[in-house]
Amino acid sequence: MSLRNPSYTNPKPCKHLEDYKLRHGLSGYKSIQRHLKATPHGRTSVEMLNTGVPRCNSCNGFQGRLYLCLICNSVSCLDHTLLHTQSEDGHDLAVDIERAELYCCVCCDQVYDPDFDKVVMSKHNMGVPRDDKHGDESIGERLVKRRRLGLGVAEELVDLKKSKQLVSMRDRRDKSCYPLGLRGLNNLGSTCFMNSVLQALLHAPPFRNYFLSEGHNHEACRRRSGDRLCLSCDIDVVFSAVFSGDRAPYSPAHFLYSWWQHSANLASYEQQDAHEFFISVLDGIHEKEDKSRNRNRDSGDCQCIAHRVFSGLLRSDVTCMTCGSTSTTYDPCVDISVDLDTSNFSPTDTVNKRSKPNENSSISTLLGCLDLFTRQEKLGSEQKLFCETCQEMRDSVKQMSIRRLPLVLCLHIKRFEHSAVRKTWRKIDRYLQFPFSLDMTPYLSSSIVRNRFGNRIFSVEGDESDINTDFEIFAVVTHSGTLESGHYVTYLRLRNRWYKCDDAWITEVDEEIVRASQCYMMFYVQKMLYQKADEDLSSLPLSPRRDAYLPIASCCERLFK
Amino acid sequence: MSLPNEDNMASQLSSHFFGDLLDSIIVDVASECHRIARLGLDRNLEDEEEELRLSAQARVRVADPSNSGEANSKYVVDIFGQSHPSVASEVFECMNCGRSIVAGRFAPHLEKCMGKGRKARPKVTRSSTAAQNRYSRGSPVSTYSPYSNSTSSNRLSNGTSGVAGEEYLNGTFQEP
């Protein structure tokens, strides 16, 4: 957001603000500084302590908005701000006492100045350690300097050209019109939960590229750890099989066997949860790598492929409602589980019957779920927390946000609720609208924290890495049925066509089918990786050991809807 | 008993106060939106609305029985021109015992073969739920949420020992 949007860090001032700054610099702001009062809710107002109720100089009115002149400190109501600037030359800039916003009396409009916001923000206890080295650097400069940091890891996983030679041989069995890696998976007995997640993993661009370009070397792995269980090796086998060009459905039997050995507690022939399986597989990959590889010493982040692709960072802020001080914690995550936003059912819907029914207000949307996930949540009075500053138990507000986005974002919808009456868990079948293109900017920590303080212009930790916030969907895992008994199906988006992967059956479907489906897990990938993935599909590298690939014929027509 | 005049005054005053409060709130919202718009922080509503429209349209079209839509794919031919039986018929060797097993029955066979039993186990979610439910360290208070979040956290604590072990799976992701 910030880099693409220059008006955020550098809003264009009106002529009067410019003149004012030239003549008075920051002196007016600094003089106001001691009168600024910050509330624990992130708001700021002006308090002229010794004058009692502020009144307009011209009409003595005290109602409505009042504006404090930055030069002479005289107060005017909205009706008389123009009068003030006419009678006193150059007294164009004032501050809204209620909200501490700059107001240009000549333009009759709210204006913005990063320097003023900086002064305002100095009154707030942010709770996050400030980076003192950059005190005087403008936000713009810092953002430009650190721009390149975010791309490092992604570039490695994206650039296939770095890997082995490209080979293409003709495989007569292959149905060449369809993208590589499209292959059904046999259901081995209630294993659709596994098949559905495998399909998504097989087509997560950076994950796929890693395995297809020999990212995990069998021999090296065997040498290091003998015959010990390695889920990555087994996944590698699945990748080879699925991308071999053979279109007959593949039975991931060996993988199931390995996974059951890893997740002993999940090893049973029964219907299971796809999300649990997903977490379990990533954990299995991580565990093995953790023992054998060194951590990246610079950033301390785990370098296993599971984390490099899926790991992000969540930020949790707990704010004391009395003094405003915030305690922040960071937690890594490999996905985000959100509750359905069913709050749109309002009793006032009946009132709206007269007006035109607005569909949007009664549908659950993914953005609504994310809004819910990142909203400020008042912790009940029975959950008071100890505030270090107040040294007392206080009412608090909690807010989640995303500090760092992963390359592949897995969003999991918690489609189950507990019925206190029946004391059982029940599945929520409610439809959830989800976009194909997702902009995660509003959910980043920088956006959320900034918003908490009224969107003042100041830099928030993490601004520099908030570059890749555009995501494209590439897989949707859907569930139909009940909690105890149901069926998972995955929809894959390859080269902008949608394919339904229902165990062994791969069919092409219209995007409408996907939009109307009941989503359970959605996989989004950073947009630039998505675009590159499409190009790569036509020329995937392979090691000499592997089976042949066939380049995609890009000329065929859509065979059927 | 109060005079009619006094009643009038009282209701006038309260309307007046209400009006002031309402004005103040409206100006607050306007000021916030002005800042968001002027600083370019507003969400791309056009794109969002387009996605909503496409989804609404899709639902209508899919619900229409006259649309061929999605046939039950278990009975049709896949895009490669292949058809498959509803129970996978491929036969391969079990890697545990060496017997030849039909793919579609592999899982139940393997369960017995590996000596794993059926387990009754509630559905559990972890990952971000764990992060969501955590406040400042050492908080003795249980988690709270008006939504099902709290109930899922109940699940975590009520699980079997197998579940409790899983609860800390996320712990392995954390940096030491």
mmCIF file with all atom_site columns, C-alpha atoms in Angstrom, chain A residues 121-269:
data_model
loop_
_atom_site.group_PDB
_atom_site.id
_atom_site.type_symbol
_atom_site.label_atom_id
_atom_site.label_alt_id
_atom_site.label_comp_id
_atom_site.label_asym_id
_atom_site.label_entity_id
_atom_site.label_seq_id
_atom_site.pdbx_PDB_ins_code
_atom_site.Cartn_x
_atom_site.Cartn_y
_atom_site.Cartn_z
_atom_site.occupancy
_atom_site.B_iso_or_equiv
_atom_site.pdbx_formal_charge
_atom_site.auth_seq_id
_atom_site.auth_comp_id
_atom_site.auth_asym_id
_atom_site.auth_atom_id
_atom_site.pdbx_PDB_model_num
ATOM 1   C CA . MET A 1 121 ? 1.591   10.652  17.586  1.00 0.00 ? 121 MET A CA 1
ATOM 2   C CA . SER A 1 122 ? 4.256   11.665  20.068  1.00 0.00 ? 122 SER A CA 1
ATOM 3   C CA . LYS A 1 123 ? 1.515   11.827  22.671  1.00 0.00 ? 123 LYS A CA 1
ATOM 4   C CA . HIS A 1 124 ? 0.493   8.225   22.183  1.00 0.00 ? 124 HIS A CA 1
ATOM 5   C CA . ASN A 1 125 ? 1.996   5.316   23.971  1.00 0.00 ? 125 ASN A CA 1
ATOM 6   C CA . MET A 1 126 ? 2.530   2.950   21.103  1.00 0.00 ? 126 MET A CA 1
ATOM 7   C CA . GLY A 1 127 ? 3.902   0.104   23.139  1.00 0.00 ? 127 GLY A CA 1
ATOM 8   C CA . VAL A 1 128 ? 6.134   -1.017  20.298  1.00 0.00 ? 128 VAL A CA 1
ATOM 9   C CA . PRO A 1 129 ? 9.821   -0.179  20.661  1.00 0.00 ? 129 PRO A CA 1
ATOM 10  C CA . ARG A 1 130 ? 10.582  2.694   18.332  1.00 0.00 ? 130 ARG A CA 1
ATOM 11  C CA . ASP A 1 131 ? 13.479  2.442   15.994  1.00 0.00 ? 131 ASP A CA 1
ATOM 12  C CA . ASP A 1 132 ? 15.485  5.386   17.251  1.00 0.00 ? 132 ASP A CA 1
ATOM 13  C CA . LYS A 1 133 ? 18.129  5.196   14.579  1.00 0.00 ? 133 LYS A CA 1
ATOM 14  C CA . HIS A 1 134 ? 15.691  6.538   12.066  1.00 0.00 ? 134 HIS A CA 1
ATOM 15  C CA . GLY A 1 135 ? 14.395  9.444   14.069  1.00 0.00 ? 135 GLY A CA 1
ATOM 16  C CA . ASP A 1 136 ? 14.683  12.137  11.465  1.00 0.00 ? 136 ASP A CA 1
ATOM 17  C CA . GLU A 1 137 ? 14.490  10.189  8.248   1.00 0.00 ? 137 GLU A CA 1
ATOM 18  C CA . SER A 1 138 ? 11.259  10.712  6.450   1.00 0.00 ? 138 SER A CA 1
ATOM 19  C CA . ILE A 1 139 ? 8.982   7.708   6.159   1.00 0.00 ? 139 ILE A CA 1
ATOM 20  C CA . GLY A 1 140 ? 9.331   7.805   2.399   1.00 0.00 ? 140 GLY A CA 1
ATOM 21  C CA . GLU A 1 141 ? 13.076  7.425   2.589   1.00 0.00 ? 141 GLU A CA 1
ATOM 22  C CA . ARG A 1 142 ? 12.932  4.470   4.927   1.00 0.00 ? 142 ARG A CA 1
ATOM 23  C CA . LEU A 1 143 ? 10.393  2.680   2.822   1.00 0.00 ? 143 LEU A CA 1
ATOM 24  C CA . VAL A 1 144 ? 12.436  3.092   -0.320  1.00 0.00 ? 144 VAL A CA 1
ATOM 25  C CA . LYS A 1 145 ? 15.573  1.842   1.369   1.00 0.00 ? 145 LYS A CA 1
ATOM 26  C CA . ARG A 1 146 ? 14.071  -1.363  2.648   1.00 0.00 ? 146 ARG A CA 1
ATOM 27  C CA . ARG A 1 147 ? 11.999  -2.146  -0.387  1.00 0.00 ? 147 ARG A CA 1
ATOM 28  C CA . ARG A 1 148 ? 14.189  -4.960  -1.580  1.00 0.00 ? 148 ARG A CA 1
ATOM 29  C CA . LEU A 1 149 ? 14.177  -7.000  1.602   1.00 0.00 ? 149 LEU A CA 1
ATOM 30  C CA . GLY A 1 150 ? 10.817  -8.570  1.042   1.00 0.00 ? 150 GLY A CA 1
ATOM 31  C CA . LEU A 1 151 ? 11.696  -10.163 -2.257  1.00 0.00 ? 151 LEU A CA 1
ATOM 32  C CA . GLY A 1 152 ? 14.747  -12.173 -1.272  1.00 0.00 ? 152 GLY A CA 1
ATOM 33  C CA . VAL A 1 153 ? 13.191  -15.488 -0.322  1.00 0.00 ? 153 VAL A CA 1
ATOM 34  C CA . ALA A 1 154 ? 10.490  -15.380 -2.921  1.00 0.00 ? 154 ALA A CA 1
ATOM 35  C CA . GLU A 1 155 ? 12.908  -14.839 -5.763  1.00 0.00 ? 155 GLU A CA 1
ATOM 36  C CA . GLU A 1 156 ? 14.744  -18.025 -4.987  1.00 0.00 ? 156 GLU A CA 1
ATOM 37  C CA . LEU A 1 157 ? 11.645  -20.104 -5.075  1.00 0.00 ? 157 LEU A CA 1
ATOM 38  C CA . VAL A 1 158 ? 10.288  -18.384 -8.130  1.00 0.00 ? 158 VAL A CA 1
ATOM 39  C CA . ASP A 1 159 ? 13.254  -18.464 -10.425 1.00 0.00 ? 159 ASP A CA 1
ATOM 40  C CA . LEU A 1 160 ? 13.207  -21.869 -12.016 1.00 0.00 ? 160 LEU A CA 1
ATOM 41  C CA . LYS A 1 161 ? 15.827  -20.905 -14.492 1.00 0.00 ? 161 LYS A CA 1
ATOM 42  C CA . LYS A 1 162 ? 18.380  -21.410 -11.778 1.00 0.00 ? 162 LYS A CA 1
ATOM 43  C CA . SER A 1 163 ? 17.588  -25.110 -11.612 1.00 0.00 ? 163 SER A CA 1
ATOM 44  C CA . LYS A 1 164 ? 18.328  -28.044 -13.855 1.00 0.00 ? 164 LYS A CA 1
ATOM 45  C CA . GLN A 1 165 ? 18.142  -28.284 -17.583 1.00 0.00 ? 165 GLN A CA 1
ATOM 46  C CA . LEU A 1 166 ? 14.874  -28.247 -19.424 1.00 0.00 ? 166 LEU A CA 1
ATOM 47  C CA . VAL A 1 167 ? 14.072  -31.519 -21.131 1.00 0.00 ? 167 VAL A CA 1
ATOM 48  C CA . SER A 1 168 ? 11.000  -32.393 -23.066 1.00 0.00 ? 168 SER A CA 1
ATOM 49  C CA . MET A 1 169 ? 10.275  -35.765 -24.507 1.00 0.00 ? 169 MET A CA 1
ATOM 50  C CA . ARG A 1 170 ? 7.154   -37.130 -25.953 1.00 0.00 ? 170 ARG A CA 1
ATOM 51  C CA . ASP A 1 171 ? 5.144   -39.414 -23.743 1.00 0.00 ? 171 ASP A CA 1
ATOM 52  C CA . ARG A 1 172 ? 2.429   -41.107 -25.733 1.00 0.00 ? 172 ARG A CA 1
ATOM 53  C CA . ARG A 1 173 ? 0.239   -41.745 -22.768 1.00 0.00 ? 173 ARG A CA 1
ATOM 54  C CA . ASP A 1 174 ? -0.078  -38.100 -21.985 1.00 0.00 ? 174 ASP A CA 1
ATOM 55  C CA . LYS A 1 175 ? -3.156  -36.148 -22.915 1.00 0.00 ? 175 LYS A CA 1
ATOM 56  C CA . SER A 1 176 ? -1.196  -33.136 -23.906 1.00 0.00 ? 176 SER A CA 1
ATOM 57  C CA . CYS A 1 177 ? -3.829  -30.452 -23.917 1.00 0.00 ? 177 CYS A CA 1
ATOM 58  C CA . TYR A 1 178 ? -4.056  -30.226 -20.186 1.00 0.00 ? 178 TYR A CA 1
ATOM 59  C CA . PRO A 1 179 ? -1.696  -28.653 -17.735 1.00 0.00 ? 179 PRO A CA 1
ATOM 60  C CA . LEU A 1 180 ? 0.996   -30.798 -16.241 1.00 0.00 ? 180 LEU A CA 1
ATOM 61  C CA . GLY A 1 181 ? 0.426   -32.079 -12.803 1.00 0.00 ? 181 GLY A CA 1
ATOM 62  C CA . LEU A 1 182 ? -3.266  -32.602 -13.320 1.00 0.00 ? 182 LEU A CA 1
ATOM 63  C CA . ARG A 1 183 ? -3.891  -36.125 -12.168 1.00 0.00 ? 183 ARG A CA 1
ATOM 64  C CA . GLY A 1 184 ? -6.587  -37.795 -10.141 1.00 0.00 ? 184 GLY A CA 1
ATOM 65  C CA . LEU A 1 185 ? -5.853  -39.320 -6.752  1.00 0.00 ? 185 LEU A CA 1
ATOM 66  C CA . ASN A 1 186 ? -7.506  -42.564 -5.798  1.00 0.00 ? 186 ASN A CA 1
ATOM 67  C CA . ASN A 1 187 ? -9.565  -42.604 -2.645  1.00 0.00 ? 187 ASN A CA 1
ATOM 68  C CA . LEU A 1 188 ? -8.012  -45.289 -0.458  1.00 0.00 ? 188 LEU A CA 1
ATOM 69  C CA . GLY A 1 189 ? -10.991 -45.478 1.865   1.00 0.00 ? 189 GLY A CA 1
ATOM 70  C CA . SER A 1 190 ? -12.305 -42.194 3.282   1.00 0.00 ? 190 SER A CA 1
ATOM 71  C CA . THR A 1 191 ? -9.084  -40.423 2.289   1.00 0.00 ? 191 THR A CA 1
ATOM 72  C CA . CYS A 1 192 ? -10.627 -37.563 0.342   1.00 0.00 ? 192 CYS A CA 1
ATOM 73  C CA . PHE A 1 193 ? -9.429  -35.260 3.134   1.00 0.00 ? 193 PHE A CA 1
ATOM 74  C CA . MET A 1 194 ? -5.889  -36.208 2.151   1.00 0.00 ? 194 MET A CA 1
ATOM 75  C CA . ASN A 1 195 ? -6.430  -36.085 -1.588  1.00 0.00 ? 195 ASN A CA 1
ATOM 76  C CA . SER A 1 196 ? -7.981  -32.636 -1.457  1.00 0.00 ? 196 SER A CA 1
ATOM 77  C CA . VAL A 1 197 ? -5.089  -31.085 0.444   1.00 0.00 ? 197 VAL A CA 1
ATOM 78  C CA . LEU A 1 198 ? -2.502  -32.933 -1.658  1.00 0.00 ? 198 LEU A CA 1
ATOM 79  C CA . GLN A 1 199 ? -3.974  -31.416 -4.805  1.00 0.00 ? 199 GLN A CA 1
ATOM 80  C CA . ALA A 1 200 ? -3.619  -27.955 -3.326  1.00 0.00 ? 200 ALA A CA 1
ATOM 81  C CA . LEU A 1 201 ? -0.019  -28.629 -2.241  1.00 0.00 ? 201 LEU A CA 1
ATOM 82  C CA . LEU A 1 202 ? 0.864   -30.096 -5.609  1.00 0.00 ? 202 LEU A CA 1
ATOM 83  C CA . HIS A 1 203 ? -0.121  -26.849 -7.228  1.00 0.00 ? 203 HIS A CA 1
ATOM 84  C CA . ALA A 1 204 ? 1.117   -24.264 -4.750  1.00 0.00 ? 204 ALA A CA 1
ATOM 85  C CA . PRO A 1 205 ? 3.634   -22.576 -7.038  1.00 0.00 ? 205 PRO A CA 1
ATOM 86  C CA . PRO A 1 206 ? 6.652   -22.155 -4.735  1.00 0.00 ? 206 PRO A CA 1
ATOM 87  C CA . PHE A 1 207 ? 6.059   -25.545 -3.109  1.00 0.00 ? 207 PHE A CA 1
ATOM 88  C CA . ARG A 1 208 ? 5.715   -27.233 -6.460  1.00 0.00 ? 208 ARG A CA 1
ATOM 89  C CA . ASN A 1 209 ? 8.769   -25.508 -7.894  1.00 0.00 ? 209 ASN A CA 1
ATOM 90  C CA . TYR A 1 210 ? 10.874  -26.596 -4.943  1.00 0.00 ? 210 TYR A CA 1
ATOM 91  C CA . PHE A 1 211 ? 10.058  -30.273 -5.324  1.00 0.00 ? 211 PHE A CA 1
ATOM 92  C CA . LEU A 1 212 ? 10.137  -30.351 -9.100  1.00 0.00 ? 212 LEU A CA 1
ATOM 93  C CA . SER A 1 213 ? 13.538  -28.739 -9.181  1.00 0.00 ? 213 SER A CA 1
ATOM 94  C CA . GLU A 1 214 ? 15.109  -31.349 -6.885  1.00 0.00 ? 214 GLU A CA 1
ATOM 95  C CA . GLY A 1 215 ? 14.795  -29.112 -3.865  1.00 0.00 ? 215 GLY A CA 1
ATOM 96  C CA . HIS A 1 216 ? 14.637  -32.203 -1.738  1.00 0.00 ? 216 HIS A CA 1
ATOM 97  C CA . ASN A 1 217 ? 17.334  -34.623 -2.685  1.00 0.00 ? 217 ASN A CA 1
ATOM 98  C CA . HIS A 1 218 ? 16.511  -38.256 -1.908  1.00 0.00 ? 218 HIS A CA 1
ATOM 99  C CA . GLU A 1 219 ? 20.045  -39.512 -1.881  1.00 0.00 ? 219 GLU A CA 1
ATOM 100 C CA . ALA A 1 220 ? 21.361  -36.781 0.320   1.00 0.00 ? 220 ALA A CA 1
ATOM 101 C CA . CYS A 1 221 ? 18.414  -37.327 2.627   1.00 0.00 ? 221 CYS A CA 1
ATOM 102 C CA . ARG A 1 222 ? 19.003  -41.087 2.841   1.00 0.00 ? 222 ARG A CA 1
ATOM 103 C CA . ARG A 1 223 ? 22.681  -40.587 3.453   1.00 0.00 ? 223 ARG A CA 1
ATOM 104 C CA . ARG A 1 224 ? 21.994  -38.191 6.275   1.00 0.00 ? 224 ARG A CA 1
ATOM 105 C CA . SER A 1 225 ? 19.343  -40.118 8.081   1.00 0.00 ? 225 SER A CA 1
ATOM 106 C CA . GLY A 1 226 ? 19.331  -43.667 6.792   1.00 0.00 ? 226 GLY A CA 1
ATOM 107 C CA . ASP A 1 227 ? 15.878  -45.125 6.461   1.00 0.00 ? 227 ASP A CA 1
ATOM 108 C CA . ARG A 1 228 ? 14.225  -42.789 8.871   1.00 0.00 ? 228 ARG A CA 1
ATOM 109 C CA . LEU A 1 229 ? 10.843  -41.487 8.004   1.00 0.00 ? 229 LEU A CA 1
ATOM 110 C CA . CYS A 1 230 ? 10.877  -38.402 5.817   1.00 0.00 ? 230 CYS A CA 1
ATOM 111 C CA . LEU A 1 231 ? 7.632   -36.888 4.664   1.00 0.00 ? 231 LEU A CA 1
ATOM 112 C CA . SER A 1 232 ? 9.457   -34.652 2.222   1.00 0.00 ? 232 SER A CA 1
ATOM 113 C CA . CYS A 1 233 ? 10.872  -37.676 0.440   1.00 0.00 ? 233 CYS A CA 1
ATOM 114 C CA . ASP A 1 234 ? 7.398   -39.139 0.232   1.00 0.00 ? 234 ASP A CA 1
ATOM 115 C CA . ILE A 1 235 ? 5.904   -35.906 -1.025  1.00 0.00 ? 235 ILE A CA 1
ATOM 116 C CA . ASP A 1 236 ? 8.690   -35.827 -3.600  1.00 0.00 ? 236 ASP A CA 1
ATOM 117 C CA . VAL A 1 237 ? 7.569   -39.224 -4.821  1.00 0.00 ? 237 VAL A CA 1
ATOM 118 C CA . VAL A 1 238 ? 4.011   -37.968 -5.169  1.00 0.00 ? 238 VAL A CA 1
ATOM 119 C CA . PHE A 1 239 ? 5.212   -34.949 -7.130  1.00 0.00 ? 239 PHE A CA 1
ATOM 120 C CA . SER A 1 240 ? 7.157   -37.141 -9.517  1.00 0.00 ? 240 SER A CA 1
ATOM 121 C CA . ALA A 1 241 ? 4.203   -39.372 -10.081 1.00 0.00 ? 241 ALA A CA 1
ATOM 122 C CA . VAL A 1 242 ? 1.663   -36.612 -10.545 1.00 0.00 ? 242 VAL A CA 1
ATOM 123 C CA . PHE A 1 243 ? 3.875   -34.585 -12.882 1.00 0.00 ? 243 PHE A CA 1
ATOM 124 C CA . SER A 1 244 ? 5.074   -37.579 -14.848 1.00 0.00 ? 244 SER A CA 1
ATOM 125 C CA . GLY A 1 245 ? 2.557   -37.187 -17.618 1.00 0.00 ? 245 GLY A CA 1
ATOM 126 C CA . ASP A 1 246 ? 0.699   -40.350 -16.717 1.00 0.00 ? 246 ASP A CA 1
ATOM 127 C CA . ARG A 1 247 ? -2.978  -39.464 -16.396 1.00 0.00 ? 247 ARG A CA 1
ATOM 128 C CA . ALA A 1 248 ? -4.335  -42.594 -14.773 1.00 0.00 ? 248 ALA A CA 1
ATOM 129 C CA . PRO A 1 249 ? -5.296  -41.832 -11.169 1.00 0.00 ? 249 PRO A CA 1
ATOM 130 C CA . TYR A 1 250 ? -2.477  -42.207 -8.698  1.00 0.00 ? 250 TYR A CA 1
ATOM 131 C CA . SER A 1 251 ? -2.813  -43.992 -5.372  1.00 0.00 ? 251 SER A CA 1
ATOM 132 C CA . PRO A 1 252 ? -0.913  -42.115 -2.672  1.00 0.00 ? 252 PRO A CA 1
ATOM 133 C CA . ALA A 1 253 ? -0.668  -45.282 -0.613  1.00 0.00 ? 253 ALA A CA 1
ATOM 134 C CA . HIS A 1 254 ? 2.917   -44.930 0.418   1.00 0.00 ? 254 HIS A CA 1
ATOM 135 C CA . PHE A 1 255 ? 2.307   -41.375 1.434   1.00 0.00 ? 255 PHE A CA 1
ATOM 136 C CA . LEU A 1 256 ? -0.601  -42.423 3.606   1.00 0.00 ? 256 LEU A CA 1
ATOM 137 C CA . TYR A 1 257 ? 1.551   -45.062 5.227   1.00 0.00 ? 257 TYR A CA 1
ATOM 138 C CA . SER A 1 258 ? 4.299   -42.546 5.959   1.00 0.00 ? 258 SER A CA 1
ATOM 139 C CA . TRP A 1 259 ? 1.939   -39.944 7.215   1.00 0.00 ? 259 TRP A CA 1
ATOM 140 C CA . TRP A 1 260 ? 0.306   -42.396 9.595   1.00 0.00 ? 260 TRP A CA 1
ATOM 141 C CA . GLN A 1 261 ? 3.698   -43.268 10.945  1.00 0.00 ? 261 GLN A CA 1
ATOM 142 C CA . HIS A 1 262 ? 4.355   -39.612 11.547  1.00 0.00 ? 262 HIS A CA 1
ATOM 143 C CA . SER A 1 263 ? 1.013   -38.645 12.988  1.00 0.00 ? 263 SER A CA 1
ATOM 144 C CA . ALA A 1 264 ? 0.320   -41.746 14.990  1.00 0.00 ? 264 ALA A CA 1
ATOM 145 C CA . ASN A 1 265 ? -2.599  -40.183 16.766  1.00 0.00 ? 265 ASN A CA 1
ATOM 146 C CA . LEU A 1 266 ? -4.323  -39.370 13.485  1.00 0.00 ? 266 LEU A CA 1
ATOM 147 C CA . ALA A 1 267 ? -3.703  -42.803 12.033  1.00 0.00 ? 267 ALA A CA 1
ATOM 148 C CA . SER A 1 268 ? -7.052  -44.396 11.752  1.00 0.00 ? 268 SER A CA 1
ATOM 149 C CA . TYR A 1 269 ? -9.430  -45.347 9.064   1.00 0.00 ? 269 TYR A CA 1
#
